[in-house]
């Protein structure tokens, strides 16, 4: 199912021609309207109007989150404020917030991009969509909301939190599609159990999850517990919000809306392109945004592109689910470890619950990673021998997956905090 079939299935040569035209226009517009870009282009003697191939983008400078902070709040806007109809902001955990703006046309484009993702996941105007992302400065709530309305579905703008009420409404309003973070979907499954609500008795069929990294194993868990078909969707506020990429029903990677976003995958150290299909940092240039275009924005998200055509017929390239952020990557005794790798192992082990925390410490100048994972209640009634056997088997599986030894601690069911929005599962005490 497509939202804009002609655009989503455009032959690649035509798509690339369109990308070049749109890229030239975007570069020209930021050179004229945004002093930050104009100065950088002048310093490097770059002339957007002379560009003849897409690969010349590689000569242009990167934009980083720090650049957005340095130009707080409106320094990178490419239109006067009177043409801006919406402002979003991401506070981040530390430091100055970043601010992004949208023109009237940007909101239309954004809604279409999200409608494409909803359609790709199987949602139709007949569906009832419960949007359990926060509404506010975060782009998740409003982004999905406008897309769902554009599609013509019935939208329940419940926002995040108050989980029991979410479930009550899901029952009463016959919600067919749930939209939130994957962590919150799992929390809902727990609360349903507490309430004695059988997920199979609900009308729920689809789950569109995003805004944080998750694993295939977590997808399987959510699908099973909620009796739905979960798809992954990706985006970031600096580039637009949700709507940058999303999975079709094949569930084998996320189609990038390439007629609006030009992507590169680069080695994060050398900042040169990785070999096709290799993992690297995703760098995005917007092709149509008016109010807040970004050139070569370094997302810090690690992924790889899947160049093979998709059976669904879309010609947009797919990206692998995000493996993690380059700044979330833990370096334990020199070995690179991604939280999602640990998650995959934990989800696969009998006797553990899908809730964990990773604690990183430094003891005697050595890194120590402790994986705290909830275990099923019966384990604690068993003899110590059984607990120890479970710990040992987790340790062994993790050591072979990660290539570095870790400590494992079993904690009681429900003892770790649950998340309504983005989960924060890593506690790195080395930075304190
Ligand atoms: O999280 C936008 C969004 C909202 C996407 C709702 C999807 C659904 P930010 O708050 O700016 O925007 O955070 C962006 O979240 O750089 C990734 O690190 C992470 N992220 C977003 N989607 C995914 C995903 C929104 N599907 C940052 N998988 C991004 C993994 C994701 N990470």
CSV table of C-alpha atoms and ligand atoms in Angstrom, one decimal:
chain,number,residue,atom,x,y,z
A,1,UNK,CA,0.0,0.0,0.0
A,2,UNK,CA,1.4,3.4,-1.0
A,3,UNK,CA,0.5,7.0,-0.1
A,4,UNK,CA,2.1,8.6,-3.1
A,5,UNK,CA,2.8,5.6,-5.5
A,6,UNK,CA,4.3,7.6,-8.3
A,7,UNK,CA,6.8,9.2,-6.0
A,8,UNK,CA,7.5,6.2,-3.9
A,9,UNK,CA,8.1,3.9,-6.9
A,10,UNK,CA,9.9,6.4,-9.2
A,11,UNK,CA,12.6,4.8,-11.4
A,12,UNK,CA,16.0,5.5,-9.8
A,13,UNK,CA,17.5,7.6,-12.7
A,14,UNK,CA,14.5,9.9,-12.5
A,15,UNK,CA,14.8,10.0,-8.7
A,16,UNK,CA,18.5,11.0,-8.9
A,17,UNK,CA,17.7,13.7,-11.4
A,18,UNK,CA,15.1,15.1,-9.1
A,19,UNK,CA,17.5,14.9,-6.1
A,20,UNK,CA,20.1,16.9,-8.0
A,21,UNK,CA,17.7,19.6,-8.9
A,22,UNK,CA,16.4,19.8,-5.4
A,23,UNK,CA,19.9,19.8,-3.9
A,24,UNK,CA,21.0,22.6,-6.1
A,25,UNK,CA,18.0,24.6,-5.0
A,26,UNK,CA,18.5,23.9,-1.3
A,27,UNK,CA,22.2,24.8,-1.4
A,28,UNK,CA,21.4,28.0,-3.3
A,29,UNK,CA,18.7,28.9,-0.8
A,30,UNK,CA,20.8,28.4,2.3
A,31,UNK,CA,23.7,30.3,0.7
A,32,UNK,CA,21.4,33.3,0.1
A,33,UNK,CA,19.4,33.2,3.3
A,34,UNK,CA,21.5,31.7,6.1
A,35,UNK,CA,24.8,33.5,7.0
A,36,UNK,CA,26.2,30.4,8.7
A,37,UNK,CA,26.1,28.4,5.4
A,38,UNK,CA,27.0,31.4,3.2
A,39,UNK,CA,30.2,32.1,5.2
A,40,UNK,CA,31.2,28.4,5.2
A,41,UNK,CA,30.6,28.1,1.4
A,42,UNK,CA,32.5,31.3,0.7
A,43,UNK,CA,35.5,30.2,2.8
A,44,UNK,CA,35.6,26.9,0.8
A,45,UNK,CA,34.9,28.8,-2.5
A,46,UNK,CA,31.9,26.5,-3.1
A,47,UNK,CA,29.4,27.5,-5.7
A,48,UNK,CA,26.1,25.6,-5.5
A,49,UNK,CA,25.0,26.8,-8.9
A,50,UNK,CA,28.0,25.2,-10.6
A,51,UNK,CA,27.3,21.8,-9.1
A,52,UNK,CA,26.6,19.1,-11.8
A,53,UNK,CA,26.6,15.8,-9.9
A,54,UNK,CA,25.2,14.6,-6.6
A,55,UNK,CA,28.6,13.3,-5.5
A,56,UNK,CA,29.9,16.9,-5.4
A,57,UNK,CA,27.9,17.3,-2.1
A,58,UNK,CA,31.0,15.6,-0.6
A,59,UNK,CA,32.8,18.9,-0.9
A,60,UNK,CA,30.3,20.7,1.3
A,61,UNK,CA,30.8,21.1,5.0
A,62,UNK,CA,28.9,19.1,7.7
A,63,UNK,CA,26.4,20.5,10.1
A,64,UNK,CA,26.4,19.2,13.7
A,65,UNK,CA,24.2,19.5,16.8
A,66,UNK,CA,26.8,22.0,18.1
A,67,UNK,CA,26.2,24.3,15.1
A,68,UNK,CA,22.5,24.3,16.0
A,69,UNK,CA,23.2,25.1,19.6
A,70,UNK,CA,25.7,27.9,18.5
A,71,UNK,CA,22.9,29.4,16.4
A,72,UNK,CA,20.2,29.1,19.1
A,73,UNK,CA,17.3,29.9,18.7
A,74,UNK,CA,16.7,31.0,15.1
A,75,UNK,CA,20.1,31.5,13.5
A,76,UNK,CA,19.8,28.7,11.0
A,77,UNK,CA,16.2,29.5,9.9
A,78,UNK,CA,16.1,30.1,6.1
A,79,UNK,CA,12.8,32.1,6.1
A,80,UNK,CA,11.6,35.0,8.1
A,81,UNK,CA,9.7,34.1,11.3
A,82,UNK,CA,6.5,35.3,9.8
A,83,UNK,CA,6.6,32.4,7.4
A,84,UNK,CA,7.2,29.9,10.2
A,85,UNK,CA,4.0,28.2,11.4
A,86,UNK,CA,5.4,25.7,13.9
A,87,UNK,CA,8.4,25.4,16.2
A,88,UNK,CA,9.7,22.3,17.8
A,89,UNK,CA,12.6,21.9,20.1
A,90,UNK,CA,14.7,19.1,21.5
A,91,UNK,CA,16.0,19.7,25.0
A,92,UNK,CA,18.5,16.9,25.1
A,93,UNK,CA,19.7,15.7,28.4
A,94,UNK,CA,22.4,18.3,28.8
A,95,UNK,CA,23.3,21.6,27.3
A,96,UNK,CA,21.3,24.1,25.3
A,97,UNK,CA,18.2,23.0,23.4
A,98,UNK,CA,18.0,22.9,19.6
A,99,UNK,CA,15.2,24.7,17.9
A,100,UNK,CA,13.7,23.8,14.5
A,101,UNK,CA,11.0,25.5,12.5
A,102,UNK,CA,8.4,24.6,9.7
A,103,UNK,CA,6.8,26.7,7.0
A,104,UNK,CA,3.2,25.9,5.9
A,105,UNK,CA,4.6,23.9,3.0
A,106,UNK,CA,7.0,22.0,5.4
A,107,UNK,CA,4.0,20.9,7.5
A,108,UNK,CA,2.3,19.6,4.3
A,109,UNK,CA,5.4,17.7,3.3
A,110,UNK,CA,5.9,16.4,6.8
A,111,UNK,CA,2.3,15.1,6.9
A,112,UNK,CA,2.8,13.3,3.6
A,113,UNK,CA,6.1,11.8,4.7
A,114,UNK,CA,4.4,10.4,7.8
A,115,UNK,CA,1.3,9.3,5.9
A,116,UNK,CA,3.7,7.3,3.6
A,117,UNK,CA,5.1,5.5,6.6
A,118,UNK,CA,1.7,4.7,8.0
A,119,UNK,CA,0.5,3.3,4.7
A,120,UNK,CA,3.7,1.3,4.3
A,121,UNK,CA,3.1,-0.3,7.6
A,122,UNK,CA,-0.4,-1.3,6.5
A,123,UNK,CA,-2.5,1.4,8.1
A,124,UNK,CA,-5.5,2.7,6.1
A,125,UNK,CA,-8.2,5.4,6.6
A,126,UNK,CA,-10.3,2.7,8.3
A,127,UNK,CA,-7.9,2.4,11.2
A,128,UNK,CA,-8.1,4.0,14.6
A,129,UNK,CA,-4.7,5.3,15.6
A,130,UNK,CA,-3.8,5.8,19.2
A,131,UNK,CA,-0.8,8.2,19.4
A,132,UNK,CA,1.0,7.7,22.7
A,133,UNK,CA,4.0,9.8,21.9
A,134,UNK,CA,4.3,13.0,23.9
A,135,UNK,CA,2.6,16.0,22.3
A,136,UNK,CA,4.6,19.2,22.7
A,137,UNK,CA,8.0,20.3,21.7
A,138,UNK,CA,9.0,16.7,20.9
A,139,UNK,CA,8.2,16.0,17.3
A,140,UNK,CA,6.8,12.5,17.9
A,141,UNK,CA,3.2,13.4,18.9
A,142,UNK,CA,2.4,16.2,16.4
A,143,UNK,CA,4.4,14.6,13.6
A,144,UNK,CA,2.5,11.3,13.7
A,145,UNK,CA,-0.8,13.1,14.4
A,146,UNK,CA,-0.6,15.3,11.3
A,147,UNK,CA,0.4,12.3,9.2
A,148,UNK,CA,-2.4,10.1,10.5
A,149,UNK,CA,-5.0,12.8,9.9
A,150,UNK,CA,-3.6,13.4,6.4
A,151,UNK,CA,-4.1,9.7,5.7
A,152,UNK,CA,-7.6,10.0,6.9
A,153,UNK,CA,-7.4,7.6,9.8
A,154,UNK,CA,-9.3,8.3,13.1
A,155,UNK,CA,-6.8,9.8,15.5
A,156,UNK,CA,-6.8,9.4,19.2
A,157,UNK,CA,-4.3,12.1,20.4
A,158,UNK,CA,-3.9,10.6,23.9
A,159,UNK,CA,-0.2,11.6,24.3
A,160,UNK,CA,2.1,9.6,26.6
A,161,UNK,CA,1.6,8.4,30.1
A,162,UNK,CA,-1.3,7.3,32.3
A,163,UNK,CA,-1.0,3.7,31.0
A,164,UNK,CA,-4.1,2.3,32.5
A,165,UNK,CA,-6.2,4.9,30.8
A,166,UNK,CA,-4.4,4.2,27.6
A,167,UNK,CA,-5.5,0.6,27.8
A,168,UNK,CA,-9.0,1.5,28.8
A,169,UNK,CA,-9.3,3.7,25.8
A,170,UNK,CA,-7.7,1.1,23.6
A,171,UNK,CA,-10.5,-1.2,24.6
A,172,UNK,CA,-13.4,1.2,24.5
A,173,UNK,CA,-12.4,3.1,21.3
A,174,UNK,CA,-11.3,-0.1,19.5
A,175,UNK,CA,-7.8,1.1,18.7
A,176,UNK,CA,-6.3,-0.8,15.7
A,177,UNK,CA,-2.9,0.9,15.5
A,178,UNK,CA,-0.7,1.9,18.4
A,179,UNK,CA,2.0,4.6,17.9
A,180,UNK,CA,4.7,5.0,20.6
A,181,UNK,CA,8.3,4.0,21.6
A,182,UNK,CA,9.0,0.3,21.7
A,183,UNK,CA,9.8,0.6,25.4
A,184,UNK,CA,6.4,2.0,26.1
A,185,UNK,CA,4.7,-0.8,24.1
A,186,UNK,CA,6.4,-3.3,26.4
A,187,UNK,CA,5.2,-1.3,29.4
A,188,UNK,CA,1.7,-1.4,28.1
A,189,UNK,CA,1.9,-5.2,27.7
A,190,UNK,CA,2.9,-5.4,31.4
A,191,UNK,CA,0.1,-3.1,32.5
A,192,UNK,CA,-2.4,-5.1,30.5
A,193,UNK,CA,-1.4,-8.2,32.4
A,194,UNK,CA,-1.9,-6.4,35.7
A,195,UNK,CA,-5.3,-5.2,34.6
A,196,UNK,CA,-6.3,-8.7,33.4
A,197,UNK,CA,-6.7,-7.5,29.9
A,198,UNK,CA,-6.1,-10.1,27.2
A,199,UNK,CA,-4.4,-8.4,24.3
A,200,UNK,CA,-6.0,-10.9,21.9
A,201,UNK,CA,-9.4,-9.6,22.9
A,202,UNK,CA,-8.4,-6.1,21.7
A,203,UNK,CA,-8.8,-4.7,18.1
A,204,UNK,CA,-5.1,-3.9,17.9
A,205,UNK,CA,-3.4,-5.0,14.7
A,206,UNK,CA,-0.5,-2.6,14.0
A,207,UNK,CA,2.2,-1.0,16.1
A,208,UNK,CA,4.4,1.7,14.7
A,209,UNK,CA,7.3,2.2,16.9
A,210,UNK,CA,10.3,4.5,16.8
A,211,UNK,CA,12.3,7.3,18.5
A,212,UNK,CA,14.8,5.0,20.1
A,213,UNK,CA,16.9,2.0,19.1
A,214,UNK,CA,15.4,-1.5,19.6
A,215,UNK,CA,16.3,-5.0,18.3
A,216,UNK,CA,14.7,-7.7,16.2
A,217,UNK,CA,14.3,-9.7,19.4
A,218,UNK,CA,12.3,-6.9,21.0
A,219,UNK,CA,10.1,-6.7,18.0
A,220,UNK,CA,9.4,-10.5,18.3
A,221,UNK,CA,8.5,-10.0,22.0
A,222,UNK,CA,6.2,-7.1,21.3
A,223,UNK,CA,4.5,-8.9,18.4
A,224,UNK,CA,3.9,-11.9,20.6
A,225,UNK,CA,2.7,-10.1,23.7
A,226,UNK,CA,0.4,-7.6,22.0
A,227,UNK,CA,-0.6,-9.8,19.1
A,228,UNK,CA,0.3,-7.2,16.5
A,229,UNK,CA,2.6,-6.5,13.6
A,230,UNK,CA,5.2,-4.0,14.8
A,231,UNK,CA,7.1,-1.9,12.3
A,232,UNK,CA,10.0,0.5,12.8
A,233,UNK,CA,10.1,4.1,11.8
A,234,UNK,CA,12.9,6.6,12.1
A,235,UNK,CA,13.5,10.3,12.1
A,236,UNK,CA,15.1,13.1,14.1
A,237,UNK,CA,13.9,16.6,14.9
A,238,UNK,CA,16.9,18.4,13.3
A,239,UNK,CA,16.0,16.8,9.9
A,240,UNK,CA,12.2,16.9,10.3
A,241,UNK,CA,11.0,14.5,13.1
A,242,UNK,CA,9.3,11.2,12.3
A,243,UNK,CA,8.8,10.6,8.6
A,244,UNK,CA,12.4,10.3,7.4
A,245,UNK,CA,12.3,6.5,7.0
A,246,UNK,CA,9.9,3.6,7.8
A,247,UNK,CA,9.5,-0.1,7.2
A,248,UNK,CA,7.0,-1.5,4.7
A,249,UNK,CA,5.3,-4.8,5.5
A,250,UNK,CA,8.3,-6.8,4.5
A,251,UNK,CA,9.9,-5.6,7.7
A,252,UNK,CA,13.4,-5.9,6.3
A,253,UNK,CA,14.8,-2.4,6.7
A,254,UNK,CA,13.4,1.1,6.6
A,255,UNK,CA,12.7,2.9,3.3
A,256,UNK,CA,14.2,6.4,3.3
A,257,UNK,CA,12.0,9.1,1.7
A,258,UNK,CA,14.8,9.8,-0.7
A,259,UNK,CA,13.0,12.4,-2.8
A,260,UNK,CA,13.1,14.7,0.3
A,261,UNK,CA,16.2,13.5,2.1
A,262,UNK,CA,19.6,12.7,0.6
A,263,UNK,CA,21.6,10.3,2.7
A,264,UNK,CA,25.3,9.4,3.0
A,265,UNK,CA,26.8,6.7,5.2
A,266,UNK,CA,30.3,7.7,6.4
A,267,UNK,CA,33.0,6.3,8.5
A,268,UNK,CA,32.6,8.4,11.6
A,269,UNK,CA,36.3,8.9,12.1
A,270,UNK,CA,37.5,9.6,8.6
A,271,UNK,CA,34.2,11.1,7.4
A,272,UNK,CA,34.6,9.3,4.1
A,273,UNK,CA,32.0,7.0,2.6
A,274,UNK,CA,32.0,3.4,3.8
A,275,UNK,CA,31.9,0.6,1.2
A,276,UNK,CA,28.3,0.0,0.0
A,277,UNK,CA,26.4,-2.0,2.6
A,278,UNK,CA,28.9,-1.3,5.4
A,279,UNK,CA,28.0,0.2,8.7
A,280,UNK,CA,28.7,3.9,9.3
A,281,UNK,CA,27.2,7.2,10.5
A,282,UNK,CA,24.1,8.4,8.7
A,283,UNK,CA,24.5,11.9,7.3
A,284,UNK,CA,21.4,13.6,5.9
A,285,UNK,CA,20.8,16.6,3.7
A,286,UNK,CA,17.2,17.9,3.4
A,287,UNK,CA,16.1,18.5,-0.2
A,288,UNK,CA,12.8,20.3,0.1
A,289,UNK,CA,12.6,21.9,3.6
A,290,UNK,CA,11.9,25.6,3.5
A,291,UNK,CA,12.2,26.9,7.0
A,292,UNK,CA,14.9,24.8,8.4
A,293,UNK,CA,17.0,23.1,5.7
A,294,UNK,CA,20.1,21.2,6.9
A,295,UNK,CA,23.2,20.4,4.8
A,296,UNK,CA,25.1,17.2,5.6
A,297,UNK,CA,23.7,16.8,9.1
A,298,UNK,CA,25.7,14.3,11.2
A,299,UNK,CA,23.0,12.2,12.9
A,300,UNK,CA,25.5,10.1,15.0
A,301,UNK,CA,23.2,7.2,14.2
A,302,UNK,CA,24.9,4.1,13.0
A,303,UNK,CA,23.3,2.0,10.2
A,304,UNK,CA,24.0,0.5,6.8
A,305,UNK,CA,22.2,0.9,3.6
A,306,UNK,CA,20.5,-2.1,1.9
A,307,UNK,CA,20.9,-1.5,-1.8
A,308,UNK,CA,18.9,-4.5,-3.1
A,309,UNK,CA,15.5,-3.7,-4.4
A,310,UNK,CA,12.6,-4.4,-2.1
A,311,UNK,CA,9.7,-6.8,-3.2
A,312,UNK,CA,7.2,-4.1,-2.1
A,313,UNK,CA,8.0,-2.1,-5.3
A,314,UNK,CA,9.3,1.1,-3.6
A,315,UNK,CA,12.5,2.3,-5.2
A,316,UNK,CA,13.7,4.2,-2.1
A,317,UNK,CA,16.8,2.6,-0.6
A,318,UNK,CA,16.4,0.9,2.7
A,319,UNK,CA,18.5,1.5,5.9
A,320,UNK,CA,19.0,-1.2,8.4
A,321,UNK,CA,17.4,-0.6,11.8
A,322,UNK,CA,19.6,1.8,13.7
A,323,UNK,CA,22.3,-0.2,15.6
A,324,UNK,CA,22.9,2.6,18.1
A,325,UNK,CA,24.3,6.0,18.2
A,326,UNK,CA,28.0,6.6,17.8
A,327,UNK,CA,27.8,8.5,21.1
A,328,UNK,CA,25.9,5.6,22.8
A,329,UNK,CA,28.5,3.1,21.9
A,330,UNK,CA,30.2,1.8,25.0
A,331,UNK,CA,33.9,1.1,24.8
A,332,UNK,CA,34.5,-1.6,27.3
A,333,UNK,CA,38.2,-2.5,27.7
A,334,UNK,CA,38.7,-1.2,24.2
A,335,UNK,CA,35.9,-3.3,22.7
A,336,UNK,CA,33.0,-1.5,21.0
A,337,UNK,CA,29.7,-2.6,22.5
A,338,UNK,CA,26.2,-1.5,21.5
A,339,UNK,CA,23.3,-1.8,24.0
A,340,UNK,CA,21.2,-3.3,21.2
A,341,UNK,CA,23.6,-6.3,20.9
A,342,UNK,CA,23.1,-7.0,24.6
A,343,UNK,CA,19.4,-6.6,24.3
A,344,UNK,CA,19.2,-9.2,21.5
A,345,UNK,CA,20.9,-11.8,23.7
A,346,UNK,CA,18.9,-11.1,26.8
A,347,UNK,CA,15.6,-11.3,24.9
A,348,UNK,CA,16.6,-14.7,23.7
A,349,UNK,CA,17.2,-16.3,27.1
A,350,UNK,CA,14.6,-18.3,28.8
A,351,UNK,CA,14.0,-17.1,32.4
A,352,UNK,CA,14.7,-13.4,31.9
A,353,UNK,CA,12.3,-10.5,31.3
A,354,UNK,CA,12.8,-7.9,28.6
A,355,UNK,CA,13.9,-5.2,31.0
A,356,UNK,CA,17.6,-4.4,31.7
A,357,UNK,CA,20.1,-1.7,32.7
A,358,UNK,CA,23.7,-1.5,31.8
A,359,UNK,CA,26.0,0.0,34.4
A,360,UNK,CA,29.5,1.0,33.4
A,361,UNK,CA,32.1,1.7,36.0
A,362,UNK,CA,35.8,1.9,36.3
A,363,UNK,CA,37.5,-0.2,39.0
A,364,UNK,CA,41.2,-0.2,39.4
A,365,UNK,CA,41.6,1.6,36.1
A,366,UNK,CA,39.6,-1.2,34.4
A,367,UNK,CA,36.2,-0.9,32.8
A,368,UNK,CA,33.5,-3.0,34.2
A,369,UNK,CA,30.1,-3.5,32.6
A,370,UNK,CA,27.3,-4.9,34.7
A,371,UNK,CA,24.1,-6.1,33.1
A,372,UNK,CA,21.2,-5.9,35.4
A,373,UNK,CA,18.3,-8.0,34.1
A,374,UNK,CA,14.9,-8.8,35.5
A,375,UNK,CA,14.4,-12.6,36.0
A,376,UNK,CA,11.1,-14.4,36.3
A,377,UNK,CA,9.9,-14.7,39.8
A,378,UNK,CA,10.3,-18.5,40.1
A,379,UNK,CA,14.1,-18.2,39.7
A,380,UNK,CA,14.3,-16.5,43.1
A,381,UNK,CA,12.4,-19.4,44.7
A,382,UNK,CA,14.7,-21.9,43.2
A,383,UNK,CA,17.9,-23.1,44.7
A,384,UNK,CA,20.9,-20.8,44.4
A,385,UNK,CA,22.3,-23.3,42.0
A,386,UNK,CA,19.7,-22.5,39.4
A,387,UNK,CA,20.2,-18.8,39.7
A,388,UNK,CA,23.9,-19.3,39.3
A,389,UNK,CA,23.4,-21.5,36.2
A,390,UNK,CA,21.2,-18.8,34.6
A,391,UNK,CA,23.8,-16.1,35.4
A,392,UNK,CA,26.6,-18.2,33.9
A,393,UNK,CA,24.6,-19.0,30.8
A,394,UNK,CA,23.8,-15.3,30.2
A,395,UNK,CA,27.5,-14.4,30.8
A,396,UNK,CA,28.7,-17.0,28.3
A,397,UNK,CA,26.2,-15.9,25.6
A,398,UNK,CA,27.1,-12.2,26.1
A,399,UNK,CA,30.9,-12.9,26.1
A,400,UNK,CA,30.6,-14.7,22.8
A,401,UNK,CA,28.4,-12.0,21.2
A,402,UNK,CA,30.4,-9.0,22.5
A,403,UNK,CA,33.9,-10.3,22.6
A,404,UNK,CA,34.4,-9.0,26.2
A,405,UNK,CA,33.4,-10.3,29.6
A,406,UNK,CA,30.6,-8.7,31.6
A,407,UNK,CA,29.1,-9.1,35.0
A,408,UNK,CA,25.4,-10.2,35.3
A,409,UNK,CA,23.1,-9.4,38.1
A,410,UNK,CA,19.5,-10.8,38.3
A,411,UNK,CA,16.9,-8.5,39.8
A,412,UNK,CA,13.3,-9.1,40.6
A,413,UNK,CA,10.5,-8.6,38.1
A,414,UNK,CA,9.3,-5.1,37.9
A,415,UNK,CA,12.1,-3.7,39.9
A,416,UNK,CA,13.6,-1.6,37.1
A,417,UNK,CA,11.9,1.6,36.1
A,418,UNK,CA,9.7,1.5,33.0
A,419,UNK,CA,9.6,4.2,30.3
A,420,UNK,CA,6.7,6.1,28.8
A,421,UNK,CA,8.8,7.7,26.2
A,422,UNK,CA,12.4,7.1,25.2
A,423,UNK,CA,14.2,4.5,27.4
A,424,UNK,CA,17.5,5.3,29.1
A,425,UNK,CA,19.1,2.0,29.8
A,426,UNK,CA,22.7,2.9,30.1
A,427,UNK,CA,24.2,4.3,33.3
A,428,UNK,CA,27.8,5.2,32.6
A,429,UNK,CA,29.4,6.1,36.0
A,430,UNK,CA,32.8,6.6,34.4
A,431,UNK,CA,31.8,10.1,33.4
A,432,UNK,CA,30.8,11.2,36.9
B,1,LIG,O1,12.8,10.8,18.0
B,1,LIG,C1,11.7,11.7,16.1
B,1,LIG,C2,10.8,10.5,16.0
B,1,LIG,C3,9.6,10.5,16.7
B,1,LIG,C4,11.1,9.4,15.3
B,1,LIG,C5,8.8,9.4,16.7
B,1,LIG,C6,10.2,8.3,15.2
B,1,LIG,C7,9.1,8.3,15.9
B,1,LIG,P1,14.5,13.2,18.3
B,1,LIG,O2,13.9,13.4,19.6
B,1,LIG,O3,15.2,14.4,17.7
B,1,LIG,O4,13.4,12.8,17.2
B,1,LIG,O5,15.5,12.0,18.4
B,1,LIG,C8,16.2,11.6,17.3
B,1,LIG,O6,16.3,9.3,18.1
B,1,LIG,O7,18.9,10.5,16.0
B,1,LIG,C9,18.0,8.4,16.8
B,1,LIG,O8,19.1,8.3,17.6
B,1,LIG,C10,16.8,8.1,17.7
B,1,LIG,N1,15.8,7.4,16.9
B,1,LIG,C11,14.7,7.9,16.3
B,1,LIG,N2,14.0,6.9,15.7
B,1,LIG,C12,14.7,5.7,15.8
B,1,LIG,C13,14.5,4.4,15.4
B,1,LIG,C14,12.7,11.7,17.2
B,1,LIG,N3,13.4,4.0,14.8
B,1,LIG,C15,17.1,10.4,17.6
B,1,LIG,N4,15.5,3.5,15.8
B,1,LIG,C16,17.7,9.8,16.4
B,1,LIG,C17,16.5,3.9,16.5
B,1,LIG,C18,15.8,6.1,16.6
B,1,LIG,N5,16.7,5.1,16.9
